Backbone as ProteinMPNN parsed JSONL, in Angstrom:
{"seq_chain_A": "MPYPDRFYPVVDSLAWVARLVAQGVGTLQLRVKELDDSQALQLVTDALALVKDTPTRLVINDYWRAAIVAGAQHLHLGQEDLADADLTEIRNAGLTLGLSTHDDAELETALAARPDYIALGPIFPTTLKSMRFAPQGIAKISEWKKRVGTIPLVAIGGIKLEQAAEIFAAGADSIAVVSDVTQNPDPDARVRAWLDHVAAAA", "coords_chain_A": {"N_chain_A": [[-16.981, -2.124, 3.958], [-14.04, -3.723, 3.028], [-10.722, -3.157, 4.327], [-7.346, -2.826, 3.396], [-8.82, -2.068, 0.095], [-9.321, -4.685, -2.369], [-7.986, -4.157, -4.76], [-5.271, -2.113, -4.856], [-3.762, 0.507, -5.593], [-0.522, 2.114, -5.811], [0.911, 5.216, -5.855], [2.837, 8.12, -6.996], [2.376, 10.877, -7.07], [0.421, 13.917, -6.887], [-1.108, 14.284, -9.129], [-1.581, 11.706, -10.038], [-3.067, 10.755, -7.864], [-5.408, 12.332, -8.091], [-6.305, 11.396, -10.571], [-6.903, 8.685, -10.101], [-8.779, 8.853, -8.066], [-10.846, 10.014, -9.489], [-11.614, 7.848, -10.977], [-12.82, 6.229, -9.205], [-11.402, 4.594, -7.418], [-10.969, 2.639, -4.513], [-9.098, 2.372, -2.341], [-6.003, 3.969, -2.072], [-2.469, 4.476, -2.216], [-0.169, 7.034, -1.392], [3.028, 7.526, -2.246], [5.851, 9.164, -1.895], [9.181, 9.955, -1.991], [11.946, 11.29, -0.038], [11.273, 13.91, 0.991], [11.275, 16.999, 2.822], [10.114, 18.093, 6.09], [8.243, 20.215, 5.812], [7.6, 20.098, 3.107], [6.486, 17.558, 3.008], [4.237, 17.872, 4.639], [2.763, 19.726, 3.144], [2.292, 18.24, 0.821], [0.79, 16.035, 1.821], [-1.459, 17.41, 2.862], [-2.494, 18.588, 0.482], [-3.077, 16.256, -0.946], [-5.026, 15.03, 0.672], [-7.047, 16.861, 0.329], [-7.841, 16.282, -2.226], [-9.152, 13.823, -1.972], [-11.196, 14.384, -0.343], [-14.603, 14.19, 0.61], [-15.072, 12.071, -1.134], [-15.335, 8.525, -1.898], [-12.849, 7.445, -1.685], [-10.088, 6.065, 0.058], [-7.226, 7.381, 1.383], [-3.93, 6.463, 1.705], [-1.099, 7.324, 3.479], [2.307, 7.162, 2.814], [5.024, 6.661, 4.871], [5.347, 9.433, 5.952], [4.581, 10.046, 8.842], [4.285, 12.003, 10.833], [3.433, 14.262, 9.398], [1.073, 13.178, 8.429], [-0.426, 12.929, 10.757], [-0.656, 15.642, 11.597], [-1.985, 16.772, 9.392], [-4.362, 15.498, 9.458], [-4.847, 12.989, 8.341], [-6.12, 9.609, 7.81], [-5.089, 7.155, 7.359], [-2.122, 5.164, 7.267], [1.049, 4.032, 6.009], [3.965, 2.188, 6.676], [7.367, 1.483, 5.977], [9.875, -0.923, 7.06], [12.182, 0.479, 7.914], [11.121, 3.003, 8.347], [9.319, 2.375, 10.337], [10.938, 1.813, 12.518], [11.671, 4.333, 13.325], [9.353, 5.547, 14.062], [6.708, 6.78, 16.184], [4.671, 4.735, 17.609], [2.672, 4.861, 19.538], [1.862, 7.527, 19.422], [0.893, 7.571, 16.811], [-1.237, 5.755, 16.916], [-2.808, 6.999, 18.852], [-3.653, 9.156, 17.391], [-5.503, 8.015, 15.833], [-4.944, 6.763, 13.455], [-5.005, 4.24, 10.934], [-2.731, 1.492, 10.413], [-0.486, 0.19, 8.144], [2.061, -2.189, 7.298], [5.221, -2.867, 5.78], [6.75, -5.922, 4.829], [9.421, -8.279, 4.329], [10.803, -10.531, 5.006], [11.178, -13.258, 7.438], [12.016, -12.179, 9.911], [11.271, -9.514, 9.698], [8.535, -9.838, 9.533], [7.905, -10.743, 12.11], [8.59, -8.451, 13.544], [6.691, -6.697, 12.486], [4.248, -7.899, 13.212], [4.359, -7.578, 15.965], [3.764, -4.948, 16.212], [1.078, -4.802, 15.916], [-0.471, -4.309, 13.41], [-2.872, -2.928, 11.003], [-2.895, -4.016, 8.503], [-0.7, -6.23, 6.701], [1.921, -6.002, 4.424], [3.417, -8.019, 1.959], [6.339, -8.579, 0.131], [8.978, -8.394, -2.389], [6.621, -9.989, -4.581], [7.079, -10.79, -7.201], [9.869, -10.229, -9.463], [10.833, -6.793, -9.489], [11.171, -3.715, -11.173], [11.112, -1.219, -10.203], [12.482, -0.321, -7.942], [15.662, -0.897, -6.484], [15.981, -3.971, -4.96], [16.807, -5.491, -1.93], [15.929, -7.883, -1.293], [15.073, -11.14, -2.392], [12.663, -12.183, -4.922], [9.582, -13.262, -3.577], [7.658, -15.082, -4.435], [4.632, -16.916, -5.245], [3.91, -19.015, -3.541], [4.748, -18.284, -1.026], [2.879, -16.468, -0.165], [0.653, -17.969, 0.66], [1.772, -19.331, 2.829], [2.404, -17.176, 4.553], [-0.094, -16.073, 4.972], [-1.342, -17.909, 6.583], [0.126, -17.473, 8.875], [-0.395, -14.808, 9.609], [-3.043, -14.802, 10.065], [-6.089, -13.361, 10.801], [-5.365, -10.829, 10.066], [-5.341, -8.577, 7.382], [-3.645, -9.459, 4.372], [-1.468, -8.043, 2.144], [-0.345, -8.342, -1.082], [2.553, -7.434, -2.898], [4.616, -6.149, -5.567], [5.731, -6.254, -8.635], [3.351, -7.294, -9.746], [0.889, -8.142, -12.071], [-2.295, -7.628, -13.67], [-3.1, -9.987, -14.933], [-2.132, -11.914, -13.265], [-3.611, -11.813, -11.025], [-5.813, -13.427, -10.162], [-4.598, -15.805, -9.387], [-2.943, -14.891, -7.334], [-4.813, -13.973, -5.427], [-6.103, -16.396, -4.928], [-4.114, -17.732, -3.649], [-4.182, -16.665, -1.156], [-3.909, -13.95, -0.64], [-5.321, -10.924, 0.523], [-5.459, -8.511, -0.642], [-4.084, -6.68, -3.408], [-1.33, -4.78, -4.006], [-0.566, -2.42, -6.396], [1.681, -1.089, -8.692], [3.556, -0.45, -11.068], [1.973, -1.723, -13.027], [-0.113, -0.098, -13.359], [0.9, 2.647, -13.401], [2.906, 2.595, -15.34], [1.616, 1.68, -17.521], [0.495, 1.706, -20.931], [-2.122, 2.581, -21.279], [-3.326, 3.769, -18.722], [-5.839, 4.395, -17.513], [-7.685, 2.605, -18.626], [-6.543, 0.28, -17.721], [-6.873, 0.522, -14.945], [-9.668, 0.458, -14.801], [-10.054, -2.155, -15.66], [-8.867, -3.609, -13.603], [-10.573, -2.841, -11.464], [-12.987, -3.891, -12.412], [-12.325, -6.609, -12.369], [-11.882, -7.223, -9.63], [-14.396, -6.593, -8.659], [-16.014, -8.465, -9.899], [-15.067, -10.766, -8.744], [-15.83, -10.556, -6.206]], "CA_chain_A": [[-15.942, -2.195, 2.918], [-12.783, -4.188, 3.624], [-9.587, -2.248, 4.178], [-7.507, -2.027, 2.16], [-9.546, -2.715, -0.986], [-8.559, -5.767, -3.026], [-7.107, -3.442, -5.694], [-4.675, -1.103, -3.996], [-2.674, 1.157, -6.348], [0.463, 2.942, -5.097], [1.301, 6.233, -6.807], [3.861, 9.017, -6.483], [2.135, 12.295, -7.343], [-0.951, 14.393, -6.724], [-1.82, 14.071, -10.412], [-2.071, 10.308, -10.037], [-4.141, 10.652, -6.877], [-6.607, 12.892, -8.699], [-6.733, 10.53, -11.682], [-7.481, 7.457, -9.556], [-10.013, 9.208, -7.358], [-11.888, 10.201, -10.529], [-12.079, 6.527, -11.471], [-13.522, 5.526, -8.112], [-10.545, 3.647, -6.677], [-11.39, 2.634, -3.093], [-7.932, 2.63, -1.483], [-4.768, 4.204, -2.826], [-1.373, 4.939, -1.368], [0.703, 8.041, -1.955], [4.41, 7.227, -1.801], [6.828, 10.119, -2.464], [10.346, 9.884, -1.102], [12.935, 12.38, 0.113], [10.691, 15.238, 1.248], [11.48, 17.504, 4.173], [8.859, 18.121, 6.865], [7.268, 21.153, 5.276], [7.153, 19.544, 1.818], [5.63, 16.407, 3.311], [2.96, 18.382, 5.158], [2.025, 20.316, 2.015], [1.854, 17.121, -0.047], [-0.315, 15.303, 2.46], [-2.612, 18.312, 2.899], [-3.068, 18.689, -0.853], [-3.637, 14.956, -1.329], [-6.285, 14.852, 1.398], [-8.055, 17.712, -0.295], [-8.298, 15.589, -3.449], [-10.054, 12.719, -1.66], [-12.302, 14.875, 0.538], [-15.966, 13.982, 0.091], [-15.114, 10.96, -2.079], [-15.224, 7.254, -1.149], [-11.467, 6.946, -1.724], [-9.291, 6.144, 1.274], [-5.866, 7.71, 1.024], [-2.911, 5.962, 2.644], [0.144, 8.113, 3.403], [3.488, 6.362, 3.054], [6.21, 7.173, 5.544], [5.351, 10.717, 6.675], [3.569, 9.864, 9.9], [4.035, 13.258, 11.543], [2.596, 15.054, 8.49], [-0.237, 12.517, 8.381], [-1.175, 13.296, 11.977], [-0.93, 17.078, 11.58], [-2.921, 17.096, 8.32], [-5.64, 14.832, 9.699], [-5.047, 11.762, 7.556], [-6.701, 8.482, 8.55], [-4.404, 5.886, 6.999], [-0.641, 5.3, 7.178], [1.814, 2.845, 5.698], [5.363, 2.369, 6.999], [8.34, 0.423, 5.758], [10.552, -1.313, 8.269], [13.067, 1.541, 8.377], [10.257, 4.06, 8.885], [8.731, 1.855, 11.564], [11.914, 1.928, 13.604], [11.75, 5.741, 13.726], [8.021, 6.07, 14.287], [6.115, 6.71, 17.502], [3.424, 3.998, 17.402], [1.661, 5.368, 20.456], [1.306, 8.781, 18.863], [0.152, 7.211, 15.59], [-2.503, 5.118, 17.348], [-3.618, 8.013, 19.542], [-4.219, 10.019, 16.377], [-6.555, 7.306, 15.171], [-4.529, 6.304, 12.122], [-4.75, 2.814, 10.666], [-1.314, 1.283, 10.153], [-0.035, -0.928, 7.342], [3.495, -2.347, 7.4], [5.883, -3.66, 4.786], [7.597, -7.036, 5.311], [10.163, -8.941, 3.274], [11.358, -11.798, 5.477], [10.575, -13.695, 8.68], [12.341, -11.248, 10.988], [10.418, -8.316, 9.507], [7.166, -10.231, 9.865], [7.798, -10.746, 13.572], [8.569, -7.033, 13.977], [5.415, -6.118, 12.064], [3.17, -8.467, 14.035], [4.467, -6.996, 17.3], [3.19, -3.598, 16.165], [-0.357, -4.977, 15.754], [-0.918, -3.461, 12.302], [-4.188, -3.162, 10.397], [-2.61, -4.971, 7.452], [0.733, -6.496, 6.46], [2.268, -6.155, 3.003], [4.492, -8.945, 1.669], [6.851, -8.41, -1.195], [8.233, -8.393, -3.681], [6.177, -11.324, -5.012], [7.804, -11.033, -8.453], [10.901, -9.21, -9.663], [10.32, -5.464, -9.766], [12.215, -2.809, -11.676], [10.87, 0.13, -9.691], [13.527, 0.081, -7.027], [16.557, -2.02, -6.242], [15.493, -4.695, -3.808], [17.81, -6.374, -1.336], [15.25, -9.144, -1.036], [14.702, -11.913, -3.586], [11.234, -12.339, -5.052], [9.013, -14.206, -2.625], [6.892, -16.13, -5.102], [3.218, -17.06, -4.822], [3.756, -19.96, -2.42], [4.998, -17.581, 0.277], [1.633, -15.818, 0.235], [-0.166, -18.938, 1.423], [2.457, -19.565, 4.092], [2.293, -16.027, 5.437], [-1.501, -15.848, 5.345], [-1.58, -18.743, 7.755], [0.818, -16.911, 10.053], [-0.964, -13.537, 10.036], [-4.41, -15.056, 10.491], [-7.174, -12.495, 10.346], [-4.845, -9.557, 9.604], [-5.305, -8.573, 5.919], [-2.339, -9.608, 3.757], [-1.364, -7.337, 0.853], [0.778, -8.791, -1.937], [3.075, -6.334, -3.701], [5.876, -6.377, -6.242], [5.756, -6.792, -9.98], [2.131, -8.046, -10.03], [0.048, -7.647, -13.173], [-3.701, -8.059, -13.577], [-3.209, -11.389, -15.381], [-1.732, -12.837, -12.171], [-4.399, -11.469, -9.833], [-6.635, -14.559, -9.703], [-3.696, -16.752, -8.713], [-2.504, -14.26, -6.085], [-5.938, -14.031, -4.492], [-6.339, -17.817, -4.604], [-3.06, -18.158, -2.728], [-4.502, -16.16, 0.172], [-3.809, -12.476, -0.495], [-6.582, -10.191, 0.668], [-5.347, -7.276, -1.437], [-2.911, -6.589, -4.246], [-0.822, -3.426, -4.229], [-0.164, -2.344, -7.798], [2.42, 0.129, -9.004], [3.901, -0.272, -12.49], [0.934, -2.21, -13.918], [-0.947, 1.093, -13.62], [1.604, 3.878, -13.702], [3.708, 2.425, -16.543], [0.775, 1.09, -18.53], [0.223, 2.645, -22.007], [-3.456, 3.13, -21.082], [-3.581, 3.548, -17.294], [-7.24, 4.467, -17.123], [-8.301, 1.351, -19.002], [-6.031, -0.755, -16.829], [-7.552, 0.665, -13.652], [-11.043, -0.058, -14.967], [-9.979, -3.624, -15.754], [-8.645, -4.103, -12.221], [-11.794, -2.643, -10.702], [-13.974, -4.896, -12.9], [-11.881, -7.935, -11.92], [-12.138, -7.452, -8.177], [-15.834, -6.556, -8.441], [-16.553, -9.753, -10.386], [-14.621, -11.829, -7.869], [-16.343, -10.302, -4.858]], "C_chain_A": [[-14.651, -2.661, 3.538], [-11.668, -3.161, 3.388], [-8.303, -3.067, 4.316], [-8.343, -2.782, 1.12], [-8.679, -3.763, -1.649], [-7.635, -5.226, -4.117], [-6.59, -2.199, -4.994], [-3.489, -0.464, -4.742], [-1.811, 2.055, -5.461], [1.034, 3.918, -6.125], [2.223, 7.283, -6.165], [3.635, 10.49, -6.82], [0.673, 12.614, -7.07], [-1.75, 14.172, -8.003], [-2.365, 12.645, -10.489], [-3.178, 10.122, -9.03], [-5.449, 11.174, -7.492], [-7.194, 11.971, -9.782], [-7.449, 9.266, -11.157], [-8.758, 7.721, -8.747], [-11.153, 9.377, -8.36], [-12.424, 8.877, -11.062], [-12.719, 5.679, -10.372], [-12.726, 4.475, -7.399], [-10.834, 3.771, -5.174], [-10.268, 2.957, -2.124], [-6.734, 2.898, -2.367], [-3.726, 4.734, -1.876], [-0.545, 5.955, -2.121], [2.076, 7.85, -1.362], [5.373, 8.127, -2.563], [7.982, 10.193, -1.485], [11.111, 11.196, -1.06], [12.356, 13.777, 0.247], [11.082, 15.682, 2.666], [10.12, 17.679, 4.847], [7.833, 19.018, 6.259], [6.735, 20.666, 3.936], [6.181, 18.4, 2.044], [4.25, 16.869, 3.782], [2.119, 18.98, 4.044], [1.472, 19.235, 1.131], [0.655, 16.378, 0.555], [-1.596, 16.145, 2.534], [-3.294, 18.416, 1.555], [-3.716, 17.359, -1.301], [-4.97, 14.698, -0.614], [-7.404, 15.687, 0.829], [-8.653, 17.054, -1.524], [-9.283, 14.439, -3.15], [-11.209, 13.145, -0.762], [-13.652, 14.693, -0.169], [-16.052, 12.97, -1.049], [-15.026, 9.661, -1.262], [-13.783, 6.745, -1.051], [-10.76, 7.144, -0.379], [-7.833, 6.328, 0.869], [-4.901, 7.269, 2.122], [-1.612, 6.766, 2.418], [1.318, 7.187, 3.695], [4.548, 7.193, 3.762], [5.963, 8.387, 6.471], [4.307, 10.751, 7.771], [3.291, 11.169, 10.655], [3.133, 14.172, 10.68], [1.205, 14.491, 8.435], [-1.081, 12.907, 9.595], [-1.583, 14.754, 11.933], [-2.031, 17.438, 10.564], [-4.287, 16.406, 8.51], [-5.902, 13.637, 8.817], [-5.594, 10.65, 8.434], [-5.921, 7.201, 8.374], [-2.939, 6.111, 6.763], [-0.044, 3.966, 6.798], [3.306, 3.149, 5.992], [6.18, 1.172, 6.52], [9.053, 0.104, 7.073], [11.476, -0.233, 8.82], [12.253, 2.677, 8.988], [9.657, 3.661, 10.224], [9.674, 2.04, 12.753], [11.999, 3.344, 14.161], [10.426, 6.336, 14.128], [7.594, 5.911, 15.752], [4.729, 6.07, 17.372], [2.32, 4.498, 18.328], [1.021, 6.639, 19.934], [0.459, 8.504, 17.632], [-1.211, 6.643, 15.97], [-3.422, 6.155, 18.045], [-4.284, 8.975, 18.556], [-5.323, 9.307, 15.564], [-6.229, 6.775, 13.783], [-4.503, 4.784, 12.039], [-3.266, 2.705, 10.264], [-1.083, 0.002, 9.333], [1.472, -0.986, 7.356], [4.031, -3.241, 6.293], [6.719, -4.747, 5.443], [8.236, -7.723, 4.114], [10.751, -10.293, 3.702], [10.79, -12.105, 6.883], [10.812, -12.731, 9.854], [11.47, -10.008, 10.915], [8.982, -8.632, 9.825], [6.956, -10.23, 11.386], [7.738, -9.298, 14.097], [7.213, -6.395, 13.669], [4.269, -6.612, 12.966], [3.171, -7.859, 15.454], [3.825, -5.595, 17.373], [1.67, -3.625, 16.021], [-0.946, -4.117, 14.637], [-2.318, -3.826, 11.808], [-4.077, -4.02, 9.116], [-1.1, -5.147, 7.351], [0.915, -6.684, 4.964], [3.48, -7.096, 2.879], [5.021, -8.707, 0.269], [8.384, -8.48, -1.222], [7.845, -9.826, -4.053], [6.931, -11.74, -6.263], [8.935, -10.006, -8.568], [10.258, -7.856, -10.038], [11.476, -4.572, -10.236], [12.111, -1.42, -11.082], [11.919, 0.586, -8.717], [14.413, -1.15, -6.806], [16.157, -2.661, -4.925], [16.634, -5.54, -3.229], [17.204, -7.718, -0.992], [14.892, -9.838, -2.369], [13.195, -11.973, -3.702], [10.707, -13.48, -4.173], [8.306, -15.388, -3.3], [5.503, -16.291, -4.494], [3.086, -17.964, -3.638], [3.918, -19.276, -1.068], [3.742, -16.887, 0.767], [0.802, -16.75, 1.101], [0.453, -19.207, 2.791], [2.238, -18.41, 5.075], [0.859, -15.743, 5.845], [-1.87, -16.707, 6.542], [-0.989, -18.136, 9.008], [0.163, -15.62, 10.514], [-2.402, -13.697, 10.426], [-5.408, -14.063, 9.926], [-6.675, -11.112, 9.875], [-4.801, -9.572, 8.068], [-3.877, -8.634, 5.393], [-2.367, -8.973, 2.378], [-0.132, -7.877, 0.104], [1.237, -7.621, -2.79], [4.368, -6.787, -4.407], [5.761, -7.047, -7.596], [4.488, -7.513, -10.413], [1.32, -7.356, -11.12], [-1.376, -8.248, -13.017], [-3.842, -9.535, -13.944], [-2.834, -12.388, -14.297], [-2.663, -12.699, -10.948], [-5.195, -12.66, -9.29], [-5.778, -15.549, -8.896], [-3.219, -16.191, -7.373], [-3.591, -14.299, -5.021], [-6.185, -15.457, -4.035], [-5.309, -18.303, -3.603], [-3.271, -17.626, -1.307], [-4.354, -14.678, 0.384], [-5.183, -11.88, -0.361], [-6.642, -8.997, -0.227], [-4.089, -7.379, -2.269], [-2.556, -5.122, -4.44], [-0.173, -3.401, -5.606], [0.515, -1.016, -8.067], [2.571, 0.245, -10.531], [2.809, -0.744, -13.422], [-0.1, -1.135, -14.197], [-0.114, 2.251, -14.146], [2.479, 3.783, -14.965], [2.926, 1.787, -17.674], [0.508, 2.107, -19.646], [-1.163, 3.269, -21.918], [-3.851, 2.931, -19.622], [-5.045, 3.52, -16.883], [-7.97, 3.159, -17.446], [-7.835, 0.23, -18.074], [-6.691, -0.697, -15.456], [-8.967, 0.127, -13.721], [-11.044, -1.582, -14.99], [-9.713, -4.233, -14.364], [-9.923, -3.969, -11.388], [-12.866, -3.652, -11.103], [-13.617, -6.279, -12.371], [-12.233, -8.176, -10.468], [-13.632, -7.388, -7.883], [-16.474, -7.898, -8.817], [-16.216, -10.882, -9.411], [-15.202, -11.675, -6.467], [-17.526, -11.219, -4.504]], "O_chain_A": [[-14.19, -2.049, 4.502], [-11.669, -2.415, 2.408], [-8.174, -3.891, 5.221], [-8.551, -3.988, 1.245], [-7.455, -3.745, -1.516], [-6.581, -5.813, -4.361], [-7.367, -1.335, -4.588], [-2.342, -0.861, -4.535], [-2.289, 2.666, -4.505], [1.578, 3.498, -7.146], [2.369, 7.326, -4.943], [4.587, 11.27, -6.854], [-0.186, 11.733, -7.027], [-2.95, 13.9, -7.947], [-3.483, 12.422, -10.954], [-4.141, 9.405, -9.302], [-6.48, 10.508, -7.408], [-8.408, 11.8, -9.886], [-8.466, 8.844, -11.707], [-9.688, 6.915, -8.749], [-12.279, 8.941, -8.116], [-13.556, 8.804, -11.54], [-13.108, 4.535, -10.609], [-13.299, 3.549, -6.827], [-10.929, 4.876, -4.64], [-10.461, 3.73, -1.186], [-6.471, 2.148, -3.306], [-4.043, 5.36, -0.864], [-0.248, 5.792, -3.304], [2.281, 7.988, -0.156], [5.673, 7.882, -3.731], [7.79, 10.46, -0.299], [10.951, 12.074, -1.908], [12.891, 14.729, -0.323], [11.202, 14.865, 3.578], [9.087, 17.433, 4.225], [6.66, 18.651, 6.183], [5.545, 20.805, 3.657], [5.17, 18.289, 1.351], [3.226, 16.322, 3.371], [0.907, 18.773, 3.996], [0.311, 19.292, 0.727], [-0.347, 16.132, -0.115], [-2.69, 15.635, 2.293], [-4.52, 18.344, 1.469], [-4.763, 17.354, -1.947], [-5.923, 14.209, -1.221], [-8.566, 15.282, 0.839], [-9.83, 17.243, -1.83], [-10.141, 14.124, -3.974], [-12.095, 12.345, -0.459], [-13.814, 14.994, -1.352], [-16.994, 13.003, -1.841], [-14.684, 9.691, -0.08], [-13.527, 5.729, -0.406], [-10.817, 8.211, 0.231], [-7.28, 5.532, 0.11], [-5.032, 7.642, 3.288], [-1.111, 6.858, 1.297], [1.323, 6.498, 4.715], [4.918, 8.278, 3.312], [6.336, 8.354, 7.644], [3.273, 11.407, 7.641], [2.157, 11.404, 11.072], [2.188, 14.776, 11.187], [0.236, 15.25, 8.397], [-2.277, 13.177, 9.482], [-2.74, 15.078, 12.203], [-2.886, 18.283, 10.829], [-5.245, 16.708, 7.798], [-7.057, 13.296, 8.565], [-5.54, 10.737, 9.661], [-6.076, 6.261, 9.154], [-2.536, 7.099, 6.15], [-0.536, 2.908, 7.192], [3.829, 4.199, 5.617], [5.761, 0.02, 6.635], [8.85, 0.787, 8.077], [11.558, -0.039, 10.033], [12.634, 3.245, 10.011], [9.504, 4.486, 11.125], [9.244, 2.384, 13.854], [12.355, 3.54, 15.323], [10.363, 7.509, 14.498], [8.065, 5.018, 16.456], [3.745, 6.745, 17.07], [1.155, 4.55, 17.933], [-0.197, 6.811, 19.993], [-0.579, 9.136, 17.435], [-2.227, 7.027, 15.389], [-4.637, 6.169, 17.843], [-5.341, 9.538, 18.842], [-5.984, 9.918, 14.725], [-7.122, 6.387, 13.029], [-4.035, 4.115, 12.96], [-2.643, 3.678, 9.84], [-1.429, -1.101, 9.756], [2.121, 0.058, 7.42], [3.405, -4.23, 5.911], [7.326, -4.524, 6.491], [7.668, -7.747, 3.022], [11.147, -11.099, 2.86], [10.024, -11.316, 7.438], [9.925, -12.503, 10.676], [10.99, -9.51, 11.933], [8.267, -7.773, 10.341], [5.928, -9.758, 11.872], [6.94, -8.975, 14.976], [6.661, -5.653, 14.482], [3.435, -5.826, 13.415], [2.115, -7.657, 16.054], [3.408, -5.134, 18.436], [1.038, -2.569, 16.007], [-1.822, -3.289, 14.888], [-2.866, -4.876, 12.145], [-5.043, -4.663, 8.706], [-0.327, -4.327, 7.846], [0.169, -7.42, 4.318], [4.451, -6.964, 3.625], [4.244, -8.64, -0.684], [9.012, -8.612, -0.171], [8.627, -10.759, -3.869], [7.369, -12.883, -6.387], [8.945, -9.017, -7.836], [9.286, -7.795, -10.79], [12.603, -4.676, -9.75], [12.91, -0.54, -11.401], [12.226, 1.777, -8.663], [13.962, -2.288, -6.927], [16.012, -1.984, -3.907], [17.34, -6.223, -3.97], [17.885, -8.595, -0.46], [14.468, -9.195, -3.329], [12.497, -11.83, -2.698], [11.338, -14.531, -4.059], [8.345, -16.521, -2.818], [5.244, -15.854, -3.373], [2.232, -17.725, -2.785], [3.285, -19.664, -0.087], [3.548, -16.73, 1.973], [0.308, -16.353, 2.156], [-0.257, -19.299, 3.793], [1.934, -18.618, 6.25], [0.613, -15.23, 6.937], [-2.626, -16.277, 7.413], [-1.555, -18.275, 10.093], [0.158, -15.348, 11.715], [-2.956, -12.806, 11.069], [-5.553, -13.94, 8.71], [-7.456, -10.318, 9.351], [-4.258, -10.52, 7.5], [-2.996, -7.943, 5.904], [-3.197, -9.328, 1.541], [0.982, -7.855, 0.627], [0.413, -6.894, -3.345], [5.096, -7.658, -3.932], [5.701, -8.273, -7.687], [4.535, -8.286, -11.37], [1.1, -6.145, -11.086], [-1.584, -9.24, -12.318], [-4.626, -10.253, -13.323], [-3.173, -13.568, -14.39], [-2.495, -13.408, -9.956], [-5.239, -12.87, -8.078], [-6.201, -16.053, -7.856], [-3.105, -16.927, -6.393], [-3.329, -14.618, -3.861], [-6.451, -15.688, -2.856], [-5.594, -19.188, -2.796], [-2.62, -18.081, -0.367], [-4.641, -14.179, 1.473], [-6.113, -12.286, -1.058], [-7.723, -8.506, -0.552], [-3.14, -8.07, -1.899], [-3.346, -4.332, -4.957], [0.657, -4.249, -5.935], [-0.003, 0.046, -7.72], [1.806, 0.95, -11.19], [2.705, -0.219, -14.531], [-0.872, -1.238, -15.15], [-0.394, 2.778, -15.223], [2.759, 4.806, -15.59], [3.509, 1.392, -18.684], [0.308, 3.283, -19.341], [-1.373, 4.371, -22.425], [-4.625, 2.026, -19.311], [-5.449, 2.735, -16.026], [-8.769, 2.67, -16.647], [-8.611, -0.647, -17.692], [-7.027, -1.728, -14.873], [-9.419, -0.575, -12.816], [-11.924, -2.22, -14.413], [-10.29, -5.263, -14.014], [-10.301, -4.903, -10.681], [-13.565, -4.201, -10.252], [-14.498, -7.038, -11.968], [-12.811, -9.205, -10.118], [-14.102, -8.052, -6.959], [-17.365, -8.39, -8.125], [-16.981, -11.835, -9.267], [-15.074, -12.575, -5.638], [-18.07, -11.128, -3.403]]}, "name": "protein", "num_of_chains": 1, "seq": "MPYPDRFYPVVDSLAWVARLVAQGVGTLQLRVKELDDSQALQLVTDALALVKDTPTRLVINDYWRAAIVAGAQHLHLGQEDLADADLTEIRNAGLTLGLSTHDDAELETALAARPDYIALGPIFPTTLKSMRFAPQGIAKISEWKKRVGTIPLVAIGGIKLEQAAEIFAAGADSIAVVSDVTQNPDPDARVRAWLDHVAAAA"}
């Protein structure tokens, strides 16, 4: 099974983790900001319990120390988090590592860390958080895929299911999805549609 899966939802609560695990999502990321160390450890521990004995791979965003202590297997870091992280400790713990990138300088930084995947974004405008980077557009996916080579490239930022075929055709190996699931009027149906789409294209 490729990692991360071609459909890669990013959610912000244990309730969402449980909901997506129940639907058979292969890879999902838990991204919750502004937690202290004890809160982070509790969250990661509880989330790992939800995916135990399921096929779902849980990626922990940011809290690398909690991920190591709780026995997580997968980690994602933004550039700010990467600057504060101990990559040797992360690797020694056996964690896979995904990294966010938004421009050429960040890509160079990410490649130097030898990650298991690289995320590029935002592809389209996103309302979820204020971005200091302009939308990259689909053409940038093809350019960056040539540069990262065999490292999986994850496209993120404002992507909807209707754009998935074009994103994959441009060279993305995976699409990280946030609002198209979490803000959808029928999230469960949307998840099923995504899963059907990537299964049909496989």
